[in-house]
Each structure stands twice: as structure tokens, then as C-alpha cells.
């Protein structure tokens, strides 16, 4: 049973436009959410996170929105750049769970020049 | 500061062989993790450790063993390799300054393992 779902396997956007990557979760105990970015042949790197007490967190071109009632979060990248082309993983954790993360399958983002 | 290092980068095993995947971190992190990523899938937790001498099972521990004798090292052992263990393996670490669940995990570059 997938507790973190990234239903769209890929997304292609034009450079300079907005990229919106979506993530849904089923476990209502999740209270911390993270996005990781992964380039080929490298390990995932942390991008941005959000606690369940917030509905938005911003870091430069990256903004994560959390809708707890819908169990949905999204990552917005504005403006998108070719270097953003990578696989993006949504992950979630539960307080007191020793930082164990549950990952989605990932979304491959391609930013066209 | 190398972060999290993993060796080897690639390995091909025959069914029934055994091997150890090495993981070392130089950030003095208490928490360490082993994940596997199958094609088109997310990362699944195999084992984790909250400190030297303490390990626990994750979501998919069968066929694997771990040990944590030092803060820096967290090797993953495959005893009888099976084709189902063909995957990319990632080691990660985090500190506990955020109380555990808010800590960023830092990943190694991965080991690509094929079992034939």
C-alpha cells in the first residue's frame, strides 16, 4: 500500500515557466514532508521541507504548499531552469519515528531550453 | 568533508554469493540508513541505526543484515544473493538535532548491484 503517491511519472516544461510537481499521501500521521532532487548516478539531495503546522514554505525559486485536509502537497519551481531537470521525490515522516522517511516513486522533470 | 561515501559503485553477483556494501560518513551523524531503489520505484528503507550498537529493521529487511560498531560506518551485508536483490542501494545519515523526525538525510552516491 503506497502511503506517498506521485501519480504523474514525468513532467516537461519550458524554461522560464512554472513547474508544479504534485504529491498525495494517505497516512494522516505524517507531519513532516520533504522534497528530494536526484540527478542520474547520484544520491538524492534535500531540496525543501514543510512541517504540518505550516501550509507554505519558500526557498528561493522553490515553494512547497501543503493542504492537510486534502492530504496533498505540491512543489512549485519558478522560474524553471534546464538545471532543474532531475527526478523529484516526495517524502514524509512521523514525529518520533527516528527520521524514517516514506518516499514516493518520483517525478522526472524535464525543463526544455 | 566527503559526506557519505559508498563502495563499491557497481557490482555483479552470482545467485547465492554474499557481499558487503560499505557506507561511511564523516559528519558525526548519529542516525544512518540503508535504502534500496528498484526501477521506477521510490526508495524503500532496509535497515536503520540511531547510534553505534543500535540497529533496527525497516520496511524491507529480509535477505540483509547490518551492524554499527562505530558512528562512522554502517555496512550492509547480503548473505545469499538473489535476483530480487538487484537494485540501487543508497546509504544516508542524519543528525538528531531536530529531535529526529525533522532532520535532513544526506545520501551517498549509491551502489548499483546486479544479481545474475
PDB file of C-alpha atoms in Angstrom:
ATOM      1  CA  UNK A   1       0.000   0.000   0.000  1.00  0.00           C
ATOM      2  CA  UNK A   2       1.617   3.206  -1.165  1.00  0.00           C
ATOM      3  CA  UNK A   3       1.389   5.821   1.540  1.00  0.00           C
ATOM      4  CA  UNK A   4       3.063   8.534  -0.537  1.00  0.00           C
ATOM      5  CA  UNK A   5       1.895   8.815  -4.124  1.00  0.00           C
ATOM      6  CA  UNK A   6       3.351  10.719  -7.015  1.00  0.00           C
ATOM      7  CA  UNK A   7       0.897   9.784  -9.722  1.00  0.00           C
ATOM      8  CA  UNK A   8       2.483  11.615 -12.622  1.00  0.00           C
ATOM      9  CA  UNK A   9       5.723   9.897 -13.611  1.00  0.00           C
ATOM     10  CA  UNK A  10       7.013  12.771 -15.704  1.00  0.00           C
ATOM     11  CA  UNK A  11       6.597  16.461 -16.439  1.00  0.00           C
ATOM     12  CA  UNK A  12       8.015  18.599 -19.234  1.00  0.00           C
ATOM     13  CA  UNK A  13       8.037  22.400 -19.068  1.00  0.00           C
ATOM     14  CA  UNK A  14       9.584  25.266 -20.982  1.00  0.00           C
ATOM     15  CA  UNK A  15      12.482  27.139 -19.447  1.00  0.00           C
ATOM     16  CA  UNK A  16      11.251  30.184 -17.534  1.00  0.00           C
ATOM     17  CA  UNK A  17       7.799  28.741 -16.906  1.00  0.00           C
ATOM     18  CA  UNK A  18       6.427  27.308 -13.675  1.00  0.00           C
ATOM     19  CA  UNK A  19       6.850  23.629 -12.791  1.00  0.00           C
ATOM     20  CA  UNK A  20       4.261  22.147 -10.443  1.00  0.00           C
ATOM     21  CA  UNK A  21       5.008  18.727  -9.006  1.00  0.00           C
ATOM     22  CA  UNK A  22       2.247  17.035  -7.030  1.00  0.00           C
ATOM     23  CA  UNK A  23       2.265  14.536  -4.179  1.00  0.00           C
ATOM     24  CA  UNK A  24      -0.556  12.861  -2.257  1.00  0.00           C
ATOM     25  CA  UNK A  25      -0.378  10.891   0.970  1.00  0.00           C
ATOM     26  CA  UNK A  26      -2.731   8.552   2.765  1.00  0.00           C
ATOM     27  CA  UNK A  27      -1.269   8.299   6.268  1.00  0.00           C
ATOM     28  CA  UNK A  28      -2.786  11.036   8.440  1.00  0.00           C
ATOM     29  CA  UNK A  29       0.019  10.535  10.987  1.00  0.00           C
ATOM     30  CA  UNK A  30       2.567  12.106   8.625  1.00  0.00           C
ATOM     31  CA  UNK A  31       3.501  15.513   9.939  1.00  0.00           C
ATOM     32  CA  UNK A  32       6.689  16.412   8.116  1.00  0.00           C
ATOM     33  CA  UNK A  33       7.196  16.447   4.379  1.00  0.00           C
ATOM     34  CA  UNK A  34      10.301  16.783   2.278  1.00  0.00           C
ATOM     35  CA  UNK A  35      11.270  17.042  -1.365  1.00  0.00           C
ATOM     36  CA  UNK A  36      14.472  15.489  -2.616  1.00  0.00           C
ATOM     37  CA  UNK A  37      16.073  16.001  -6.003  1.00  0.00           C
ATOM     38  CA  UNK A  38      18.091  13.313  -7.759  1.00  0.00           C
ATOM     39  CA  UNK A  39      20.384  13.514 -10.749  1.00  0.00           C
ATOM     40  CA  UNK A  40      21.412  10.347 -12.619  1.00  0.00           C
ATOM     41  CA  UNK A  41      24.183   8.336 -10.935  1.00  0.00           C
ATOM     42  CA  UNK A  42      23.985  10.481  -7.800  1.00  0.00           C
ATOM     43  CA  UNK A  43      22.247  10.139  -4.453  1.00  0.00           C
ATOM     44  CA  UNK A  44      19.156  12.208  -3.625  1.00  0.00           C
ATOM     45  CA  UNK A  45      19.800  15.668  -2.211  1.00  0.00           C
ATOM     46  CA  UNK A  46      17.480  17.551   0.100  1.00  0.00           C
ATOM     47  CA  UNK A  47      15.596  20.401  -1.548  1.00  0.00           C
ATOM     48  CA  UNK A  48      12.915  21.789   0.760  1.00  0.00           C
ATOM     49  CA  UNK A  49      10.654  20.672   3.596  1.00  0.00           C
ATOM     50  CA  UNK A  50       7.475  21.676   5.367  1.00  0.00           C
ATOM     51  CA  UNK A  51       6.011  20.912   8.751  1.00  0.00           C
ATOM     52  CA  UNK A  52       2.319  20.128   9.122  1.00  0.00           C
ATOM     53  CA  UNK A  53       1.857  23.268  11.205  1.00  0.00           C
ATOM     54  CA  UNK A  54       2.514  25.348   8.076  1.00  0.00           C
ATOM     55  CA  UNK A  55       0.798  25.483   4.709  1.00  0.00           C
ATOM     56  CA  UNK A  56       3.621  27.070   2.752  1.00  0.00           C
ATOM     57  CA  UNK A  57       7.394  27.171   2.800  1.00  0.00           C
ATOM     58  CA  UNK A  58       9.539  29.115   0.379  1.00  0.00           C
ATOM     59  CA  UNK A  59      13.210  28.914  -0.500  1.00  0.00           C
ATOM     60  CA  UNK A  60      14.298  30.981  -3.468  1.00  0.00           C
ATOM     61  CA  UNK A  61      12.699  29.598  -6.622  1.00  0.00           C
ATOM     62  CA  UNK A  62      11.180  26.666  -4.722  1.00  0.00           C
ATOM     63  CA  UNK A  63       7.906  26.761  -2.800  1.00  0.00           C
ATOM     64  CA  UNK A  64       6.125  23.854  -1.195  1.00  0.00           C
ATOM     65  CA  UNK A  65       2.407  24.043  -0.415  1.00  0.00           C
ATOM     66  CA  UNK A  66       0.658  21.704   1.996  1.00  0.00           C
ATOM     67  CA  UNK A  67      -3.082  21.046   2.068  1.00  0.00           C
ATOM     68  CA  UNK A  68      -3.633  18.817   5.083  1.00  0.00           C
ATOM     69  CA  UNK A  69      -7.357  18.365   4.587  1.00  0.00           C
ATOM     70  CA  UNK A  70      -6.749  17.046   1.077  1.00  0.00           C
ATOM     71  CA  UNK A  71      -3.568  15.186   2.119  1.00  0.00           C
ATOM     72  CA  UNK A  72      -1.831  16.866  -0.778  1.00  0.00           C
ATOM     73  CA  UNK A  73       1.352  18.810  -1.256  1.00  0.00           C
ATOM     74  CA  UNK A  74       2.930  20.414  -4.253  1.00  0.00           C
ATOM     75  CA  UNK A  75       6.331  21.771  -5.203  1.00  0.00           C
ATOM     76  CA  UNK A  76       6.422  24.896  -7.347  1.00  0.00           C
ATOM     77  CA  UNK A  77       9.574  25.879  -9.209  1.00  0.00           C
ATOM     78  CA  UNK A  78       9.549  29.399 -10.636  1.00  0.00           C
ATOM     79  CA  UNK A  79      11.177  30.111 -12.996  1.00  0.00           C
ATOM     80  CA  UNK A  80      12.186  26.650 -14.165  1.00  0.00           C
ATOM     81  CA  UNK A  81      15.741  26.239 -15.436  1.00  0.00           C
ATOM     82  CA  UNK A  82      17.336  23.447 -17.511  1.00  0.00           C
ATOM     83  CA  UNK A  83      19.487  22.546 -14.484  1.00  0.00           C
ATOM     84  CA  UNK A  84      16.285  21.669 -12.629  1.00  0.00           C
ATOM     85  CA  UNK A  85      15.874  18.632 -14.887  1.00  0.00           C
ATOM     86  CA  UNK A  86      16.030  15.701 -12.460  1.00  0.00           C
ATOM     87  CA  UNK A  87      13.880  13.203 -10.581  1.00  0.00           C
ATOM     88  CA  UNK A  88      11.979  14.738  -7.661  1.00  0.00           C
ATOM     89  CA  UNK A  89      10.945  12.565  -4.740  1.00  0.00           C
ATOM     90  CA  UNK A  90       8.303  13.485  -2.224  1.00  0.00           C
ATOM     91  CA  UNK A  91       8.882  12.011   1.242  1.00  0.00           C
ATOM     92  CA  UNK A  92       7.018  12.047   4.534  1.00  0.00           C
ATOM     93  CA  UNK A  93       7.761  11.201   8.152  1.00  0.00           C
ATOM     94  CA  UNK A  94       6.040  10.854  11.509  1.00  0.00           C
ATOM     95  CA  UNK A  95       7.149  12.574  14.704  1.00  0.00           C
ATOM     96  CA  UNK A  96       9.164  10.275  16.924  1.00  0.00           C
ATOM     97  CA  UNK A  97       9.888   7.812  14.133  1.00  0.00           C
ATOM     98  CA  UNK A  98      13.645   8.281  14.196  1.00  0.00           C
ATOM     99  CA  UNK A  99      13.627  10.279  10.962  1.00  0.00           C
ATOM    100  CA  UNK A 100      12.378   7.318   8.943  1.00  0.00           C
ATOM    101  CA  UNK A 101      11.119   8.562   5.622  1.00  0.00           C
ATOM    102  CA  UNK A 102       8.478   7.129   3.318  1.00  0.00           C
ATOM    103  CA  UNK A 103       9.204   8.033  -0.303  1.00  0.00           C
ATOM    104  CA  UNK A 104       7.022   8.366  -3.362  1.00  0.00           C
ATOM    105  CA  UNK A 105       8.076   6.871  -6.705  1.00  0.00           C
ATOM    106  CA  UNK A 106       9.410  10.161  -8.020  1.00  0.00           C
ATOM    107  CA  UNK A 107       8.608  12.501 -10.898  1.00  0.00           C
ATOM    108  CA  UNK A 108      11.031  13.079 -13.755  1.00  0.00           C
ATOM    109  CA  UNK A 109      11.097  16.787 -14.593  1.00  0.00           C
ATOM    110  CA  UNK A 110      12.468  17.907 -17.943  1.00  0.00           C
ATOM    111  CA  UNK A 111      12.962  21.619 -18.500  1.00  0.00           C
ATOM    112  CA  UNK A 112      13.272  22.460 -22.197  1.00  0.00           C
ATOM    113  CA  UNK A 113      15.615  25.312 -23.162  1.00  0.00           C
TER     114      UNK A 113
ATOM    115  CA  UNK B   1      34.481  16.811   4.243  1.00  0.00           C
ATOM    116  CA  UNK B   2      33.398  13.925   1.988  1.00  0.00           C
ATOM    117  CA  UNK B   3      29.881  13.485   3.434  1.00  0.00           C
ATOM    118  CA  UNK B   4      28.532   9.972   2.851  1.00  0.00           C
ATOM    119  CA  UNK B   5      30.692   7.614   0.809  1.00  0.00           C
ATOM    120  CA  UNK B   6      29.706   4.193  -0.523  1.00  0.00           C
ATOM    121  CA  UNK B   7      31.757   1.398  -2.021  1.00  0.00           C
ATOM    122  CA  UNK B   8      31.671  -0.246  -4.462  1.00  0.00           C
ATOM    123  CA  UNK B   9      29.889   1.839  -7.116  1.00  0.00           C
ATOM    124  CA  UNK B  10      28.933  -1.214  -9.166  1.00  0.00           C
ATOM    125  CA  UNK B  11      28.904  -4.944  -8.514  1.00  0.00           C
ATOM    126  CA  UNK B  12      27.663  -8.044 -10.279  1.00  0.00           C
ATOM    127  CA  UNK B  13      26.986 -11.084  -8.108  1.00  0.00           C
ATOM    128  CA  UNK B  14      26.003 -14.633  -8.905  1.00  0.00           C
ATOM    129  CA  UNK B  15      22.999 -16.168  -7.171  1.00  0.00           C
ATOM    130  CA  UNK B  16      23.994 -17.416  -3.729  1.00  0.00           C
ATOM    131  CA  UNK B  17      27.092 -15.258  -3.391  1.00  0.00           C
ATOM    132  CA  UNK B  18      27.492 -12.866  -0.496  1.00  0.00           C
ATOM    133  CA  UNK B  19      28.915  -9.376  -0.251  1.00  0.00           C
ATOM    134  CA  UNK B  20      29.107  -6.332   1.987  1.00  0.00           C
ATOM    135  CA  UNK B  21      28.207  -2.851   0.850  1.00  0.00           C
ATOM    136  CA  UNK B  22      30.276  -0.286   2.686  1.00  0.00           C
ATOM    137  CA  UNK B  23      28.999   3.082   3.928  1.00  0.00           C
ATOM    138  CA  UNK B  24      30.975   5.730   5.797  1.00  0.00           C
ATOM    139  CA  UNK B  25      30.006   9.225   6.890  1.00  0.00           C
ATOM    140  CA  UNK B  26      32.287  11.919   8.265  1.00  0.00           C
ATOM    141  CA  UNK B  27      29.642  14.291   9.626  1.00  0.00           C
ATOM    142  CA  UNK B  28      29.429  12.645  13.069  1.00  0.00           C
ATOM    143  CA  UNK B  29      25.765  11.853  12.481  1.00  0.00           C
ATOM    144  CA  UNK B  30      24.058   9.508  14.900  1.00  0.00           C
ATOM    145  CA  UNK B  31      21.424   8.215  12.508  1.00  0.00           C
ATOM    146  CA  UNK B  32      22.230   6.094   9.473  1.00  0.00           C
ATOM    147  CA  UNK B  33      20.004   4.338   6.958  1.00  0.00           C
ATOM    148  CA  UNK B  34      20.079   1.874   4.102  1.00  0.00           C
ATOM    149  CA  UNK B  35      17.595   2.178   1.238  1.00  0.00           C
ATOM    150  CA  UNK B  36      17.070   0.319  -1.994  1.00  0.00           C
ATOM    151  CA  UNK B  37      15.595   1.804  -5.133  1.00  0.00           C
ATOM    152  CA  UNK B  38      14.118  -0.505  -7.740  1.00  0.00           C
ATOM    153  CA  UNK B  39      13.480   0.808 -11.281  1.00  0.00           C
ATOM    154  CA  UNK B  40      10.536   3.211 -11.390  1.00  0.00           C
ATOM    155  CA  UNK B  41      10.043   2.975  -7.657  1.00  0.00           C
ATOM    156  CA  UNK B  42      10.737   5.137  -4.651  1.00  0.00           C
ATOM    157  CA  UNK B  43      13.326   4.407  -2.008  1.00  0.00           C
ATOM    158  CA  UNK B  44      12.455   1.703   0.468  1.00  0.00           C
ATOM    159  CA  UNK B  45      14.081   1.541   3.900  1.00  0.00           C
ATOM    160  CA  UNK B  46      16.003  -1.680   4.571  1.00  0.00           C
ATOM    161  CA  UNK B  47      17.626  -1.043   7.960  1.00  0.00           C
ATOM    162  CA  UNK B  48      18.467   1.937  10.088  1.00  0.00           C
ATOM    163  CA  UNK B  49      20.566   2.787  13.129  1.00  0.00           C
ATOM    164  CA  UNK B  50      20.158   5.520  15.724  1.00  0.00           C
ATOM    165  CA  UNK B  51      23.665   5.129  17.090  1.00  0.00           C
ATOM    166  CA  UNK B  52      26.614   2.799  17.434  1.00  0.00           C
ATOM    167  CA  UNK B  53      25.480  -0.625  18.570  1.00  0.00           C
ATOM    168  CA  UNK B  54      21.792   0.034  17.799  1.00  0.00           C
ATOM    169  CA  UNK B  55      20.101  -1.169  14.624  1.00  0.00           C
ATOM    170  CA  UNK B  56      16.520  -1.849  13.609  1.00  0.00           C
ATOM    171  CA  UNK B  57      14.586  -3.189  10.666  1.00  0.00           C
ATOM    172  CA  UNK B  58      12.969  -1.004   8.085  1.00  0.00           C
ATOM    173  CA  UNK B  59      10.312  -1.844   5.523  1.00  0.00           C
ATOM    174  CA  UNK B  60      12.218  -4.490   3.509  1.00  0.00           C
ATOM    175  CA  UNK B  61      14.871  -6.159   5.744  1.00  0.00           C
ATOM    176  CA  UNK B  62      14.640  -9.759   4.506  1.00  0.00           C
ATOM    177  CA  UNK B  63      17.884 -11.036   2.992  1.00  0.00           C
ATOM    178  CA  UNK B  64      20.029  -8.344   4.585  1.00  0.00           C
ATOM    179  CA  UNK B  65      21.982  -7.787   7.771  1.00  0.00           C
ATOM    180  CA  UNK B  66      23.655  -4.731   9.256  1.00  0.00           C
ATOM    181  CA  UNK B  67      25.993  -3.803  12.065  1.00  0.00           C
ATOM    182  CA  UNK B  68      27.018  -0.473  13.562  1.00  0.00           C
ATOM    183  CA  UNK B  69      30.189  -0.740  15.589  1.00  0.00           C
ATOM    184  CA  UNK B  70      31.259   2.890  15.072  1.00  0.00           C
ATOM    185  CA  UNK B  71      29.486   6.193  14.488  1.00  0.00           C
ATOM    186  CA  UNK B  72      31.079   6.487  11.039  1.00  0.00           C
ATOM    187  CA  UNK B  73      30.422   3.083   9.461  1.00  0.00           C
ATOM    188  CA  UNK B  74      27.223   1.221   8.646  1.00  0.00           C
ATOM    189  CA  UNK B  75      27.895  -1.803   6.390  1.00  0.00           C
ATOM    190  CA  UNK B  76      25.068  -3.743   4.730  1.00  0.00           C
ATOM    191  CA  UNK B  77      25.551  -7.485   4.284  1.00  0.00           C
ATOM    192  CA  UNK B  78      23.856  -9.679   1.675  1.00  0.00           C
ATOM    193  CA  UNK B  79      24.305 -13.310   2.653  1.00  0.00           C
ATOM    194  CA  UNK B  80      22.726 -15.292  -0.198  1.00  0.00           C
ATOM    195  CA  UNK B  81      22.236 -13.010  -3.159  1.00  0.00           C
ATOM    196  CA  UNK B  82      19.007 -13.439  -5.141  1.00  0.00           C
ATOM    197  CA  UNK B  83      17.870 -11.803  -8.411  1.00  0.00           C
ATOM    198  CA  UNK B  84      15.205  -9.921  -6.401  1.00  0.00           C
ATOM    199  CA  UNK B  85      18.044  -8.018  -4.721  1.00  0.00           C
ATOM    200  CA  UNK B  86      19.084  -6.420  -7.993  1.00  0.00           C
ATOM    201  CA  UNK B  87      18.698  -2.746  -7.193  1.00  0.00           C
ATOM    202  CA  UNK B  88      20.472   0.505  -6.437  1.00  0.00           C
ATOM    203  CA  UNK B  89      21.396   0.809  -2.783  1.00  0.00           C
ATOM    204  CA  UNK B  90      21.693   4.143  -1.019  1.00  0.00           C
ATOM    205  CA  UNK B  91      23.149   4.853   2.374  1.00  0.00           C
ATOM    206  CA  UNK B  92      22.129   8.009   4.228  1.00  0.00           C
ATOM    207  CA  UNK B  93      22.823   9.747   7.515  1.00  0.00           C
ATOM    208  CA  UNK B  94      21.276  12.473   9.638  1.00  0.00           C
ATOM    209  CA  UNK B  95      21.932  14.119  12.964  1.00  0.00           C
ATOM    210  CA  UNK B  96      19.418  14.257  15.781  1.00  0.00           C
ATOM    211  CA  UNK B  97      19.477  17.967  16.500  1.00  0.00           C
ATOM    212  CA  UNK B  98      15.868  18.348  15.351  1.00  0.00           C
ATOM    213  CA  UNK B  99      14.659  15.630  17.651  1.00  0.00           C
ATOM    214  CA  UNK B 100      14.852  13.013  14.956  1.00  0.00           C
ATOM    215  CA  UNK B 101      11.989  13.410  12.583  1.00  0.00           C
ATOM    216  CA  UNK B 102      12.829  16.803  11.129  1.00  0.00           C
ATOM    217  CA  UNK B 103      16.425  16.044  10.333  1.00  0.00           C
ATOM    218  CA  UNK B 104      17.622  16.214   6.769  1.00  0.00           C
ATOM    219  CA  UNK B 105      19.058  12.978   5.465  1.00  0.00           C
ATOM    220  CA  UNK B 106      22.265  13.140   3.452  1.00  0.00           C
ATOM    221  CA  UNK B 107      22.692  10.422   0.859  1.00  0.00           C
ATOM    222  CA  UNK B 108      25.673   8.681  -0.628  1.00  0.00           C
ATOM    223  CA  UNK B 109      26.044   8.228  -4.418  1.00  0.00           C
ATOM    224  CA  UNK B 110      24.680   4.680  -4.382  1.00  0.00           C
ATOM    225  CA  UNK B 111      25.833   1.160  -5.246  1.00  0.00           C
ATOM    226  CA  UNK B 112      24.335  -0.465  -8.332  1.00  0.00           C
ATOM    227  CA  UNK B 113      24.033  -4.204  -7.686  1.00  0.00           C
ATOM    228  CA  UNK B 114      23.054  -6.831 -10.230  1.00  0.00           C
ATOM    229  CA  UNK B 115      22.434 -10.447  -9.229  1.00  0.00           C
ATOM    230  CA  UNK B 116      22.530 -12.947 -12.084  1.00  0.00           C
TER     231      UNK B 116
END
